[in-house]
Coordinates of C-alpha atoms and ligand atoms in Angstrom, one line a residue:
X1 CA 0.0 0.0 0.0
X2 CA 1.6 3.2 -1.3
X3 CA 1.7 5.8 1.3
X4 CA 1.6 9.0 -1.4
X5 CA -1.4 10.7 -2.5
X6 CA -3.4 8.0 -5.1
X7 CA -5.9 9.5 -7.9
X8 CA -9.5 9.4 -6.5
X9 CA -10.2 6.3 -7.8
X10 CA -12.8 5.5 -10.4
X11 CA -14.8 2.6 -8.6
X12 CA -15.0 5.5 -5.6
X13 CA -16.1 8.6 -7.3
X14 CA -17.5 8.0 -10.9
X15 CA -15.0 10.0 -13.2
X16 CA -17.3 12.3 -14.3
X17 CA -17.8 13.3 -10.8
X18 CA -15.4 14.6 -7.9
X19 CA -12.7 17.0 -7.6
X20 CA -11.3 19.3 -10.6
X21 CA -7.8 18.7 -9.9
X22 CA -4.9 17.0 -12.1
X23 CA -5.9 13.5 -12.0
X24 CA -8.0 13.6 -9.1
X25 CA -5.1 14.1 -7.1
X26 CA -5.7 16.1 -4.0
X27 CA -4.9 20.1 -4.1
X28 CA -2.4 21.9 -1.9
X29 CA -1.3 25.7 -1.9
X30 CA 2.3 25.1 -1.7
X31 CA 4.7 22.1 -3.2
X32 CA 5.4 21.4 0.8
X33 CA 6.6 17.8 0.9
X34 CA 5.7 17.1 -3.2
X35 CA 8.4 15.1 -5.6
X36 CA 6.2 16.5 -8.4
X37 CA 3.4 18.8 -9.0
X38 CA 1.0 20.3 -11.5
X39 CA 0.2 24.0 -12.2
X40 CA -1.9 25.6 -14.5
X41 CA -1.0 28.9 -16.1
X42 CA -3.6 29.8 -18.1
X43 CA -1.9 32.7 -20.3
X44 CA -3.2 33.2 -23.6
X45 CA -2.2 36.7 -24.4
X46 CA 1.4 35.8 -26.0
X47 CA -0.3 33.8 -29.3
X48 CA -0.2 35.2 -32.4
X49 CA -3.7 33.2 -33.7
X50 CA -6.2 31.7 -32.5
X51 CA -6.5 32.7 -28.6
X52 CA -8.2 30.5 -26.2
X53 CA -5.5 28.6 -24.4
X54 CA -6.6 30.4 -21.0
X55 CA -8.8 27.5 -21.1
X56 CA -7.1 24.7 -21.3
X57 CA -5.6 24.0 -17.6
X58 CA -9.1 23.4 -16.7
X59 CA -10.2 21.5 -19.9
X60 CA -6.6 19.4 -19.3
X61 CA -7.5 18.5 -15.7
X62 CA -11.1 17.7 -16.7
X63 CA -9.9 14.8 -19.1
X64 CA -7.5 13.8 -16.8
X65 CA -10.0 12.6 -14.6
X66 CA -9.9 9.0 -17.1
X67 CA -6.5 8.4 -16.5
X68 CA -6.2 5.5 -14.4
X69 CA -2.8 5.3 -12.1
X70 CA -0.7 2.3 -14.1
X71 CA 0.6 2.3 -17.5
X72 CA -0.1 -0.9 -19.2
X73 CA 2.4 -0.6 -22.0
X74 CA 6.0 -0.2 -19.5
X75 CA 4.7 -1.0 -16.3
X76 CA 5.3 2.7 -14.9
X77 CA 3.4 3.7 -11.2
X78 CA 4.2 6.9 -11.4
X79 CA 1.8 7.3 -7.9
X80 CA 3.5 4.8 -6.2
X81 CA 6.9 6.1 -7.4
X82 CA 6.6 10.3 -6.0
X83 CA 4.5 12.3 -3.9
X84 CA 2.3 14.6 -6.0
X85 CA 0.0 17.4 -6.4
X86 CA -1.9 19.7 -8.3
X87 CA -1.0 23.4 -6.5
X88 CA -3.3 24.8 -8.6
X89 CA -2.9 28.1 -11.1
X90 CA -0.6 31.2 -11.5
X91 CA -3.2 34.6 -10.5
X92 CA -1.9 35.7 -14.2
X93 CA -2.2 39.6 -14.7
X94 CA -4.3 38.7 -18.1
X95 CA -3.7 42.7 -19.6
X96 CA -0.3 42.7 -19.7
X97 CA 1.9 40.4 -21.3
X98 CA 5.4 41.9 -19.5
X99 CA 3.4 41.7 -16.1
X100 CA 2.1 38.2 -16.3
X101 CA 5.9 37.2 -17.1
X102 CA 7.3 39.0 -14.4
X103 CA 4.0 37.1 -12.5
X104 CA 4.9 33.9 -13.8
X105 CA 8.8 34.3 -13.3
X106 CA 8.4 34.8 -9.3
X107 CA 6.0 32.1 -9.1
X108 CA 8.3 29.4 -10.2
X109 CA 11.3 30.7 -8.4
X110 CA 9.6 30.0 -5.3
X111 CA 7.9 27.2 -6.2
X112 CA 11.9 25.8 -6.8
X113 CA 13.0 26.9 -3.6
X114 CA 10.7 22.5 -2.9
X115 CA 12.5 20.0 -3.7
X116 CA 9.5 19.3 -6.3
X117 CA 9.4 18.5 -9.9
X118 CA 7.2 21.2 -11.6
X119 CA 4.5 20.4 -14.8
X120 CA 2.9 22.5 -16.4
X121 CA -0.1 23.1 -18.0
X122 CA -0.3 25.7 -20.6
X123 CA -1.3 28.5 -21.6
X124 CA 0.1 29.4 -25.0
X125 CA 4.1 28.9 -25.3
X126 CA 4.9 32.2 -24.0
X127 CA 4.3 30.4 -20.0
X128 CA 8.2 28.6 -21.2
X129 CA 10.3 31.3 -21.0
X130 CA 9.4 32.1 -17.4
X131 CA 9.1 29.0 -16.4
X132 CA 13.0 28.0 -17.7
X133 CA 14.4 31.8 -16.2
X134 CA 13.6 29.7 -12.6
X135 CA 14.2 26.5 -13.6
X136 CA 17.4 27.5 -14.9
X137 CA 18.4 29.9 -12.0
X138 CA 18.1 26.3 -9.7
X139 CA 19.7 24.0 -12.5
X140 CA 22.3 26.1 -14.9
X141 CA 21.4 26.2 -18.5
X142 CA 19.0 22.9 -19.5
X143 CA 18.9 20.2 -21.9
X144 CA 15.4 20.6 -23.7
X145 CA 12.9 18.3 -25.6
X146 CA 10.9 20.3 -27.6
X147 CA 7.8 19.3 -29.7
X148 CA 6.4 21.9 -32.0
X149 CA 5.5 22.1 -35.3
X150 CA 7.3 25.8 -35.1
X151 CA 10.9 26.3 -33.8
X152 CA 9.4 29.4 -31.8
X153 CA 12.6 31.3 -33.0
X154 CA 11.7 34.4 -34.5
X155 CA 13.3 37.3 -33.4
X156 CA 10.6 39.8 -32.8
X157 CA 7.0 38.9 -33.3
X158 CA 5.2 42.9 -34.3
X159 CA 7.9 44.2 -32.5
X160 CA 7.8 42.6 -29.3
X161 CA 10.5 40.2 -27.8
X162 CA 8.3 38.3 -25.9
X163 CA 5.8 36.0 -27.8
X164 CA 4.7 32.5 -28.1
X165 CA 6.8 32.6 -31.8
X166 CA 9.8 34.2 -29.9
X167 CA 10.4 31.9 -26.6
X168 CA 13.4 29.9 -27.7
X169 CA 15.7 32.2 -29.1
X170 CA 15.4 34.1 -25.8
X171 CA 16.0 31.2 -24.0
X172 CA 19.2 30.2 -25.8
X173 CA 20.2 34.0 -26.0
X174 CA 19.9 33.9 -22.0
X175 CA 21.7 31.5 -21.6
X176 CA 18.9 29.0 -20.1
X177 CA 19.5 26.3 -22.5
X178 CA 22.4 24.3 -23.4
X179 CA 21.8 24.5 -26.9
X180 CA 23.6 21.6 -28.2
X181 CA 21.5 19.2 -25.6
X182 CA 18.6 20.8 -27.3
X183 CA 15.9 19.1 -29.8
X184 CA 13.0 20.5 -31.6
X185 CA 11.2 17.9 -33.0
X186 CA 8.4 18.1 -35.4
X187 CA 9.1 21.1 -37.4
X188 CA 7.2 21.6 -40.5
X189 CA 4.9 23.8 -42.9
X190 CA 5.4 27.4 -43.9
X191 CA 7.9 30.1 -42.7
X192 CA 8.7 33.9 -42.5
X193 CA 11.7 32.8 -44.8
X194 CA 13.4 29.6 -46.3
X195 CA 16.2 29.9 -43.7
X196 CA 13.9 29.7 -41.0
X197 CA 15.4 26.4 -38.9
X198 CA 18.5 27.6 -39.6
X199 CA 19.0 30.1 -36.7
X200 CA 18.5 26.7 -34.2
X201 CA 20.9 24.7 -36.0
X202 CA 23.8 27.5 -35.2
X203 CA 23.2 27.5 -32.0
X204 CA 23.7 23.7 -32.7
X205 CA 19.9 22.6 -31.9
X206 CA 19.6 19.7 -33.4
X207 CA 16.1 20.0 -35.5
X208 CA 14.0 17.4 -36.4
X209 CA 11.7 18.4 -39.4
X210 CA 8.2 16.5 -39.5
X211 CA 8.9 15.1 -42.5
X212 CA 12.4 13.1 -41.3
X213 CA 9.2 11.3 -38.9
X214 CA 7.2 10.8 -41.1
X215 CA 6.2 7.0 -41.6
X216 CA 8.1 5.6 -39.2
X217 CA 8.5 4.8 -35.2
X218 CA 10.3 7.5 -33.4
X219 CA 12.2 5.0 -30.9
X220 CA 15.7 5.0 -32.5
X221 CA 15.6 8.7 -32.9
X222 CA 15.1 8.9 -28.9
X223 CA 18.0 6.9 -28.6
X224 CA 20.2 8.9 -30.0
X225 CA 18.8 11.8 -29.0
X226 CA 19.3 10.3 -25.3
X227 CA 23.2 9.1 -25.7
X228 CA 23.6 12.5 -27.3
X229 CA 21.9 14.2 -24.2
X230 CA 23.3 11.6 -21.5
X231 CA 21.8 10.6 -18.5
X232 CA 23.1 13.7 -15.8
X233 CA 21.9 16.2 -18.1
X234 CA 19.0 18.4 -15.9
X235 CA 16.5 18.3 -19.1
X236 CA 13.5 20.0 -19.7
X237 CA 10.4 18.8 -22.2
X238 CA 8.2 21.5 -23.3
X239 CA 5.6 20.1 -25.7
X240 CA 3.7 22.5 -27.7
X241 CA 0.5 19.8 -28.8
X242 CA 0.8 21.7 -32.6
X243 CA 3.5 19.3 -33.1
X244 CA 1.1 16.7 -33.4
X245 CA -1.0 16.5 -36.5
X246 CA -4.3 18.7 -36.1
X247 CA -6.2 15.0 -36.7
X248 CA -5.2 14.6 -33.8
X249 CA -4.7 17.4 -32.4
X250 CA -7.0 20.1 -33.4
X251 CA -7.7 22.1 -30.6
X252 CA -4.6 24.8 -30.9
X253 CA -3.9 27.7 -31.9
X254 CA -1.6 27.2 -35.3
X255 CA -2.5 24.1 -36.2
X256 CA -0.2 23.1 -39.4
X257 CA -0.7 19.5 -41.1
X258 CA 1.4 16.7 -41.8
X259 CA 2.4 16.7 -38.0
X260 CA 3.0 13.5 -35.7
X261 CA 1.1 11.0 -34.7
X262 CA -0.2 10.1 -31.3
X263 CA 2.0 6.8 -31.2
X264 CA 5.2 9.3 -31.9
X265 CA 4.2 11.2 -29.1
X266 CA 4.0 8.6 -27.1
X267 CA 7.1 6.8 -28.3
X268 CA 8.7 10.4 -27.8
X269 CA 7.5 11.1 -23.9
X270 CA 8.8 7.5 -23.2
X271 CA 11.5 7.5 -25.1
X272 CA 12.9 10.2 -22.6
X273 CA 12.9 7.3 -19.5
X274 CA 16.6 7.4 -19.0
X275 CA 17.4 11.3 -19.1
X276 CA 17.5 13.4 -16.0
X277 CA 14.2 15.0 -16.5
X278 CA 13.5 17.9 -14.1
X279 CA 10.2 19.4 -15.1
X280 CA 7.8 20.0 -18.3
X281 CA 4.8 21.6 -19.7
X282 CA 2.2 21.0 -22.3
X283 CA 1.1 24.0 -23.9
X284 CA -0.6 25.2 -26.7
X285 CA -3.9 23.2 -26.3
X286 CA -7.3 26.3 -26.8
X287 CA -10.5 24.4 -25.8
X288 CA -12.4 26.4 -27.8
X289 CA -11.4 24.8 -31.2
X290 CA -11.6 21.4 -29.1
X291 CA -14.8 20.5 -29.7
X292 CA -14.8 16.5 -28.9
X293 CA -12.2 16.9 -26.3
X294 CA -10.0 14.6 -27.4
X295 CA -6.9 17.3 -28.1
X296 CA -7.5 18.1 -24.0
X297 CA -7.5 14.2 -23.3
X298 CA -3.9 13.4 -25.4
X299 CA -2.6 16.6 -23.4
X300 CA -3.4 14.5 -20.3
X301 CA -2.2 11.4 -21.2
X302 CA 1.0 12.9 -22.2
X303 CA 1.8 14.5 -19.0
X304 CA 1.3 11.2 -17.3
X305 CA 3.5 10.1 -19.6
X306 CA 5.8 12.3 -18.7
X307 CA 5.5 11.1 -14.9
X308 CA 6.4 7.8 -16.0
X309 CA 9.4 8.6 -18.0
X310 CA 11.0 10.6 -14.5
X311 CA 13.9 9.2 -13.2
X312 CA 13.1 6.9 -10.3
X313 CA 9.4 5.7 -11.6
X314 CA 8.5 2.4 -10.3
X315 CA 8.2 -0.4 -13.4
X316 CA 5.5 -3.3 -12.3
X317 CA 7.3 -5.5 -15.0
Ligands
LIG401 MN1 5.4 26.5 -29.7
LIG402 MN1 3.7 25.6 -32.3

C-alpha cells in the first residue's frame, strides 16, 4: 500500500464526478513535501492566432479525470513512485503580457526553492520562458525536448521580444538552455523565410523536421537523442500539442498538417525514460477549437507520460 497521495479512484467517485484537480489528485497551496506537482498557467495573451489557451488547464485537468494510475504498456506507477499534487494556477495579470511574465517568473522561483518537480499546464508557449528563467536559476542552463511544429525562433514577433513565436531564441540567447542538448522535433509547414530552422541549428539545436518522422517509429531517434543528451543532463520537455498532426490534435492555436502521430508522441514522452528530466509543460492546447475533447485528453495522457518517464518511476514488469 503506497503511502503517497493516489488519484480518487474511479470505482470511488465516478470520473465524471469529484474533484477538478490534475488526475484527481488532492490540491495543496504550496509544493510542501511534493516530488512532483502540477500548475496551471492559463496565459493566452502571447499567441499570435487563435487565442483560447486560458482554457485549457481546466479543460486538461477535466480529461484527466480518465487516466487511471498504471501504465499498461512499460509497467510505470508513477503514484507509487513520488508524492504529488496539483498546487493549482498562476493569479496571471491577463492585460499585460510583461506583467504576467514577471508574474509567472516569481512564481516558479519559489515554487523551486521545494525540492518538487514542476509540470505545467499551458497556456500558449509564452508560460516557457518564465518558467525556464527559474528552472534554470536552480539547475544552470537545461537540456530541452521540444515538440512543435514551429521552432518558436523568431526574433521579434510585431515588434515585441516576448511572444509564443519568440520563446526559444530568448531562451538560448539567455543562456537558459544548453543548446547543443537541445531538440526541436516536429518542425514543419510554412515560414517567415526559407532559412527559418537555420538560426536553431547554429546554435547547434539539433532539429527534427516533421517530414524526417514521417512513416516511421520515433524509438531509434530517442535513442540517440538520449546518448547524445546523456543521463546527468537536468532536461527539460516542453511540448507544444501543434506538433502533433491537427487530426489529432486540433484544438490549438496554429494548427499546421502533416504533424506526428499520437503513437510518436507517445514513443517520444517515453523515449525520454533514462534522461534526468527535471520538469515539463504541455502547452498550446485552446478548448475552444476542441470540440470532442480529445486534443485536452492526449494533453493529459502525455503529462502522465511524462510522470512515467521521470527518473526513479517504479516499473511493475
Ligand atoms: Mn510553440
Ligand atoms: Mn507551435
Amino acid at each position: 500500500m503506497s503511502t503517497f497521495n493516489q488519484p480518487l479512484g474511479g470505482n470511488d467517485m465516478p470520473r465524471f464526478s469529484g474533484p477538478g484537480t490534475m488526475f484527481r489528485l488532492p490540491s495543496q497551496p504550496t509544493a510542501a513535501g511534493l516530488d512532483i506537482c502540477f500548475v496551471g498557467v492559463g496565459l493566452d495573451i502571447g499567441t499570435s492566432n487563435r487565442a483560447g489557451a486560458r482554457f485549457a488547464p481546466r479543460q486538461i485537468r477535466q480529461e484527466s479525470a480518465l487516466i487511471r494510475p498504471y501504465s499498461m504498456a512499460t509497467g510505470a506507477a508513477p503514484f507509487d513512485s513520488f508524492q504529488i499534487a496539483d498546487v493549482g494556477d498562476v493569479a496571471l495579470n491577463t492585460f499585460n503580457l510583461s506583467a504576467a511574465i514577471k508574474i509567472i517568473t516569481d512564481y516558479y522561483m519559489a515554487l523551486l526553492e521545494y525540492p518538487v518537480l514542476p509540470f505545467s499546464l499551458g497556456g500558449d508557449h509564452t508560460i516557457t520562458l518564465p518558467i525556464l528563467r527559474a528552472v534554470a536559476n536552480k539547475y544552470g542552463p537545461v537540456g530541452v525536448i521540444h515538440i512543435d511544429a514551429h521552432t518558436d525562433t523568431n526574433d521579434t514577433m510585431f515588434g515585441e521580444r516576448i511572444t509564443h513565436g519568440t520563446v526559444f531564441r530568448r531562451a538560448i540567447e539567455e543562456g537558459l538552455i544548453e543548446s547543443t542538448k537541445m531538440a526541436q522535433i516536429g518542425v514543419r509547414a510554412t515560414g517567415y523565410s526559407a532559412d527559418d530552422f537555420d538560426w536553431s541549428r547554429k546554435q547547434g539545436v539539433n532539429v527534427i523536421p516533421a517530414e524526417t518522422c514521417w512513416h516511421k517509429s520515433l524509438t531509434p531517434l530517442m535513442t540517440e537523442i538520449r546518448q547524445k543528451i546523456g543521463a546527468e543532463t537536468p532536461t527539460y520537455i516542453s511540448f507544444d500539442i501543434d506538433g502533433l498532426d491537427p487530426s489529432v490534435a486540433p484544438g490549438t492555436g496554429t494548427p499546421e498538417p502533416g504533424g506526428l502521430t499520437a503513437i510518436q508522441a507517445l514513443e517520444i514522452i517515453r523515449g525520454c525514460y533514462g534522461l534526468n528530466i527535471i520538469g515539463g509543460d504541455l502547452v498550446e492546447v485552446s478548448p475552444p477549437y476542441d470540440t470532442s475533447g480529445n486534443t485536452s485528453l492526449l494533453a493529459a495522457n502525455l503529462l502522465f507520460e511524462m510522470l512515467c518517464s521521470l527518473p526513479g518511476c517504479i516499473r511493475h514488469q
